[in-house]
Amino acid sequence: MRAVLCSKFEGADALELGEAPEPVPAADEVLIEVHAAAVSFMDKLMAEGGYQLRPELPYVPGTDAAGIVLQVGSEVIDFKPGDRVVGQMWHGSYAERAVTKHWKCAKVPESVDLTVASTVLHNYMTAYHALVQRCALRPGETLLVTGATGGVGLAAVDMGRMLGVRVLAGTGDTAKMSALQEAGADAVVNMREGDLRKQIQDLTDGNGLDVCFEMIGGDTFVKIARSMRWGGRITPIGFVSGEIPNLPMNLPLLKGFSVVGVFEGAWAEKFPSEAKDAADKIMNWIAEGELRPLIDRVLKLEDASEAFRSLNEREVIGRIVLQV
Ligand SMILES: NC(=O)c1ccc[n+]([C@@H]2O[C@H](COP(=O)([O-])OP(=O)(O)OC[C@H]3O[C@@H](n4cnc5c(N)ncnc54)[C@H](OP(=O)(O)O)[C@@H]3O)[C@@H](O)[C@H]2O)c1
């Protein structure tokens, strides 16, 4: 079958359209005819060799696939051939066909386009797991999302808006600020210029943040940790700056906030039925128009390298989708 192959851990330059072996579903797996595959930072990081999981080379990248069920394994009773479906996987979606565990899949309601559906699980499951399950976000609280213009960040902004919290959204690019306001941010924080702590203090009347969904890492994480309010929760979601932060532990002690770990992929594997319920719930919210995923652009499968380069250049708002 036609697939994007990564044959060296060299990111965009190592991707090539080629032929991959046909995937065969195991007893608890679903074989999907892929129509659309979203492109994430994690896909790019894995193809650069920088992710905690390094697949055997060559491999097919891609964490999210939307399409039609072609075949199911002998133990699968919740899906059948012909179902419209989305599936999450560690890699394998940039291809004509992909397999994943049935509990990593959700049915796609008729009203939701498959291109849109492909952008949902990685982004919104992370936002849901972090904000609802790990941080117990409450209506009226103030949430800061950093890296807010990316796929995961916009999902967190959208989820925060839906849950009735006050959303502050961070970007390092002033040209992207209006997109964040349109997505429902109550205020935008400039991550590149100005004093970050002062901006947060001004926007919270000196009270600090209840919750931060933090994706930049390095010094940014530490500055924000200094701006948490008593009882606050800060989640290290990712480190797009490339720097894992070192937090002086007197800060959570003195300021009474918590650092809350979030690893959506591991949670989904440890608690599959909980994750499946969350995926179904999110799909319904999207069908009902409560959540509104944002697609930056749709490219062809052979343009996967271009998609990775656009992520490197920070030219993306929401998700790029590869049409298969
Ligand atoms: N913990 C989990 O369970 C989990 C699950 C899924 C993803 N993640 C992580 O979440 C992070 C975001 O993923 P994503 O797919 O949403 O990424 P993305 O679409 O590339 O978005 C990241 C955003 O961060 C900003 N950014 C990019 N490079 C930067 C840099 N060097 N310094 C500062 N800001 C930078 C950009 O915004 P501006 O240009 O607007 O500033 C960009 O839009 C990744 O680290 C990913 O691995 C974690």
XYZ file of C-alpha atoms and ligand atoms in Angstrom:
372
model
C 0.000 0.000 0.000
C 0.986 3.637 -0.451
C 2.423 5.189 2.703
C 4.784 7.874 3.961
C 7.952 6.180 5.179
C 10.455 7.592 7.646
C 13.725 5.782 7.063
C 16.091 7.954 9.162
C 15.496 9.997 12.316
C 15.994 13.229 10.362
C 12.490 14.714 10.451
C 11.015 16.366 7.359
C 13.980 15.474 5.118
C 13.633 11.766 5.828
C 10.000 11.370 4.748
C 9.250 9.736 1.405
C 6.179 8.340 -0.243
C 6.712 4.610 -0.778
C 5.256 1.140 -0.366
C 4.624 -0.301 3.104
C 3.465 -3.836 3.993
C -0.309 -4.261 4.393
C -1.244 -3.964 8.092
C -3.105 -6.992 9.481
C -5.455 -6.482 12.461
C -4.816 -8.567 15.607
C -7.779 -10.075 17.494
C -8.454 -6.792 19.382
C -7.727 -4.438 16.457
C -9.562 -2.581 13.710
C -8.271 -2.142 10.144
C -9.090 1.363 8.864
C -9.163 2.571 5.257
C -7.596 5.960 5.979
C -9.209 9.015 4.371
C -7.511 11.682 6.484
C -4.524 11.784 8.848
C -3.732 14.800 11.051
C -0.113 15.975 11.474
C 1.080 16.652 15.036
C 4.220 17.943 16.750
C 4.603 14.468 18.251
C 4.713 12.920 14.738
C 7.487 15.348 13.844
C 9.395 14.800 17.103
C 9.240 11.015 16.629
C 10.534 11.321 13.053
C 13.432 13.432 14.401
C 14.273 10.711 16.941
C 13.420 13.083 19.816
C 10.341 11.285 21.190
C 10.470 8.732 24.033
C 9.337 6.046 21.562
C 11.720 5.286 18.658
C 10.111 2.838 16.214
C 12.184 0.419 14.203
C 13.122 2.023 10.848
C 11.603 2.413 8.355
C 8.223 3.174 9.887
C 5.028 5.005 8.912
C 4.415 8.150 11.044
C 1.041 9.495 12.141
C -1.045 9.331 15.313
C -4.600 10.029 14.085
C -6.523 8.324 11.278
C -10.089 8.912 10.151
C -11.784 6.653 7.637
C -13.897 3.558 7.164
C -13.558 0.231 8.981
C -12.451 -2.466 6.524
C -12.022 -5.417 8.876
C -12.119 -6.184 12.597
C -10.272 -8.765 14.710
C -12.123 -11.758 16.190
C -12.584 -10.130 19.642
C -13.946 -6.803 18.364
C -17.696 -6.347 18.877
C -18.031 -2.538 18.999
C -17.091 -1.878 15.320
C -17.969 -3.526 12.013
C -16.853 -3.083 8.406
C -18.350 0.083 6.907
C -18.368 2.119 10.147
C -17.048 5.695 9.935
C -14.297 5.788 12.516
C -11.334 7.630 13.989
C -8.434 5.816 15.572
C -5.462 6.912 17.623
C -2.119 5.117 17.403
C 1.540 5.777 18.263
C 2.374 5.808 14.528
C 1.022 4.406 11.242
C -1.725 6.753 10.014
C 0.103 8.393 7.043
C -0.932 5.477 4.832
C -3.804 4.044 2.830
C -4.603 1.603 5.634
C -3.807 1.518 9.356
C -4.570 -0.726 12.334
C -5.197 0.192 15.938
C -6.805 -1.225 19.094
C -10.603 -1.051 19.028
C -10.603 0.849 22.327
C -8.465 3.580 20.716
C -11.247 4.196 18.160
C -14.484 6.156 18.190
C -17.380 6.195 15.742
C -17.659 9.395 13.741
C -21.201 10.797 13.643
C -22.584 11.313 10.092
C -22.578 15.099 10.561
C -18.813 15.211 11.242
C -16.535 15.341 8.220
C -13.724 12.750 8.254
C -11.108 15.467 7.670
C -12.289 17.260 10.809
C -12.566 13.958 12.704
C -8.900 13.161 12.028
C -7.895 16.197 14.126
C -9.865 15.250 17.200
C -8.453 12.409 19.304
C -4.803 13.400 19.891
C -5.757 17.031 20.566
C -9.027 16.872 22.459
C -8.282 13.693 24.420
C -5.154 15.432 25.755
C -7.130 18.574 26.593
C -9.915 16.541 28.252
C -7.582 14.278 30.223
C -5.514 17.247 31.440
C -8.238 19.781 32.160
C -11.170 17.639 33.275
C -9.581 14.540 34.749
C -6.203 15.634 36.054
C -6.853 19.311 36.931
C -10.586 19.122 37.752
C -11.080 22.513 36.099
C -14.075 24.333 37.565
C -16.324 26.936 35.878
C -15.173 30.466 36.651
C -11.511 29.527 37.097
C -8.760 31.173 35.045
C -6.855 28.907 32.660
C -3.695 29.810 30.717
C -2.913 27.720 27.638
C 0.571 28.189 26.174
C 1.447 27.055 22.634
C -2.231 27.863 22.171
C -2.214 28.194 18.377
C -1.147 24.556 17.853
C -3.450 21.562 17.561
C -3.351 20.534 21.210
C -3.342 24.158 22.429
C -6.404 25.186 20.433
C -8.235 22.102 21.674
C -7.457 23.190 25.259
C -8.679 26.734 24.509
C -11.852 25.294 22.958
C -12.427 22.866 25.848
C -11.843 25.667 28.392
C -14.366 27.893 26.579
C -16.933 25.060 26.556
C -16.393 24.376 30.275
C -17.057 28.011 31.161
C -13.640 29.066 32.420
C -11.816 32.296 31.658
C -9.267 31.382 28.977
C -5.953 33.198 28.536
C -4.124 31.958 25.427
C -0.395 32.366 24.745
C 1.286 32.815 21.388
C 4.695 34.071 20.294
C 3.257 35.472 17.057
C 1.116 38.619 17.124
C -0.306 37.724 13.686
C -2.004 34.679 15.266
C -3.683 36.585 18.107
C -7.003 37.150 16.335
C -7.309 33.404 15.621
C -7.090 32.760 19.356
C -9.795 35.327 20.083
C -12.022 33.753 17.421
C -11.421 30.365 19.051
C -12.831 31.723 22.306
C -9.842 33.079 24.248
C -10.875 35.871 26.613
C -7.399 37.426 26.426
C -4.168 36.740 24.568
C -0.745 36.630 26.220
C 2.331 37.620 24.195
C 4.901 34.890 24.860
C 7.675 36.587 22.868
C 7.619 40.196 24.100
C 6.907 41.866 27.398
C 7.150 40.586 30.935
C 5.202 37.302 31.064
C 4.676 37.388 34.827
C 3.425 40.986 34.682
C 1.009 40.149 31.884
C -0.411 37.285 33.958
C -0.620 39.425 37.091
C -2.400 42.218 35.162
C -4.851 39.799 33.532
C -5.730 38.121 36.847
C -5.956 41.258 39.039
C -2.843 40.087 40.843
C -4.399 36.741 41.835
C -2.449 34.440 39.502
C -3.626 31.417 37.533
C -5.863 28.588 38.688
C -4.699 26.223 35.945
C -1.952 26.311 33.310
C -1.848 23.908 30.351
C 1.845 24.397 29.591
C 3.547 23.259 26.401
C 6.657 25.408 26.014
C 8.870 24.171 28.873
C 12.260 25.670 29.890
C 12.200 29.063 31.637
C 8.644 29.697 30.486
C 7.384 26.893 32.727
C 9.270 28.290 35.728
C 8.021 31.861 35.126
C 4.443 30.622 34.948
C 4.904 28.445 38.031
C 5.793 31.683 39.864
C 2.432 33.087 38.704
C 0.182 30.306 40.051
C -2.354 31.082 42.729
C -2.887 29.080 45.936
C -4.583 25.774 45.024
C -3.532 26.148 41.375
C -2.555 23.289 39.029
C 0.165 23.501 36.376
C 0.527 20.676 33.851
C 3.751 20.032 31.911
C 2.076 18.889 28.661
C 5.058 19.219 26.345
C 8.391 20.960 25.796
C 8.199 22.493 22.310
C 11.115 24.819 23.170
C 13.246 21.659 23.435
C 14.044 22.315 27.116
C 12.697 20.217 29.973
C 12.152 22.662 32.857
C 13.775 22.405 36.278
C 11.408 23.704 38.912
C 12.718 24.764 42.334
C 10.520 22.708 44.666
C 10.202 25.554 47.183
C 7.760 27.154 44.699
C 4.905 24.634 44.982
C 5.637 24.398 48.711
C 5.462 28.146 49.363
C 2.693 28.954 46.903
C 0.434 25.940 47.549
C 0.028 24.892 43.905
C 0.419 21.438 42.331
C 2.399 20.192 39.360
C 0.109 17.683 37.650
C 1.578 15.139 35.216
C -0.332 14.392 32.015
C 0.438 11.617 29.515
C -2.702 11.015 27.505
C -1.338 8.057 25.497
C -0.286 6.153 28.620
C -3.592 6.940 30.382
C -5.561 5.602 27.387
C -3.577 2.351 27.541
C -3.951 1.961 31.315
C -7.667 2.828 31.384
C -9.034 1.850 27.952
C -12.726 1.916 28.783
C -12.414 5.338 30.454
C -10.542 6.638 27.402
C -13.104 5.173 25.012
C -15.955 6.864 26.920
C -14.051 10.157 26.731
C -13.497 9.775 22.966
C -17.216 9.100 22.376
C -18.177 12.068 24.533
C -15.806 14.375 22.638
C -17.084 13.167 19.241
C -20.640 13.945 20.348
C -19.652 17.421 21.537
C -18.172 18.030 18.093
C -21.296 16.713 16.331
C -23.415 19.036 18.506
C -21.206 22.035 17.679
C -20.078 22.441 21.307
C -16.437 21.958 20.278
C -14.980 23.403 17.074
C -11.702 21.895 15.793
C -9.685 24.178 13.516
C -8.021 22.947 10.317
C -5.151 25.040 8.992
C -5.027 23.366 5.558
C -5.406 20.054 3.798
C -2.398 18.605 1.938
C -1.811 15.444 -0.056
C -0.166 12.402 1.536
C 3.012 13.056 -0.463
C 3.261 16.519 1.155
C 3.986 15.208 4.652
C 7.490 16.789 4.584
C 5.952 20.174 3.770
C 3.617 19.755 6.754
C 6.579 19.039 9.079
C 8.459 22.076 7.691
C 5.435 24.291 8.366
C 5.388 23.071 11.975
C 9.120 23.844 12.248
C 8.477 27.367 10.918
C 5.502 27.826 13.292
C 3.262 28.611 10.317
C 0.341 26.453 11.448
C -2.834 27.421 13.319
C -4.667 24.275 14.436
C -3.942 21.184 12.382
C -2.659 20.322 8.915
C -4.456 17.239 7.587
C -3.096 14.834 4.978
C -5.761 13.594 2.606
C -5.101 10.001 1.621
N 1.403 15.128 27.557
C 0.615 14.594 26.624
O -0.159 13.659 26.886
C 0.655 15.139 25.228
C -0.277 14.709 24.277
C -0.238 15.285 23.000
C 0.747 16.233 22.682
N 1.644 16.591 23.636
C 2.671 17.605 23.383
O 2.016 18.853 23.217
C 2.895 19.725 22.536
C 2.134 20.485 21.461
O 1.738 19.614 20.430
P 1.003 20.169 19.126
O 0.883 19.016 18.206
O -0.178 20.967 19.502
O 2.125 21.171 18.573
P 1.993 22.326 17.462
O 0.722 22.124 16.714
O 3.275 22.381 16.744
O 1.807 23.638 18.350
C 2.786 24.087 19.249
C 2.707 25.604 19.359
O 3.758 26.015 20.231
C 4.434 27.172 19.703
N 5.842 26.821 19.468
C 6.339 25.971 18.544
N 7.678 25.897 18.629
C 8.039 26.706 19.648
C 9.279 27.045 20.259
N 10.434 26.545 19.819
N 9.265 27.903 21.300
C 8.129 28.424 21.757
N 6.905 28.151 21.210
C 6.869 27.290 20.183
C 3.739 27.554 18.402
O 2.860 28.616 18.690
P 3.184 30.184 18.303
O 3.967 30.181 17.030
O 1.815 30.748 18.189
O 3.927 30.713 19.480
C 2.932 26.306 18.023
O 1.700 26.644 17.430
C 4.036 18.847 21.999
O 5.156 18.987 22.841
C 3.478 17.446 22.104
O 4.475 16.463 22.200
C 1.610 16.061 24.892
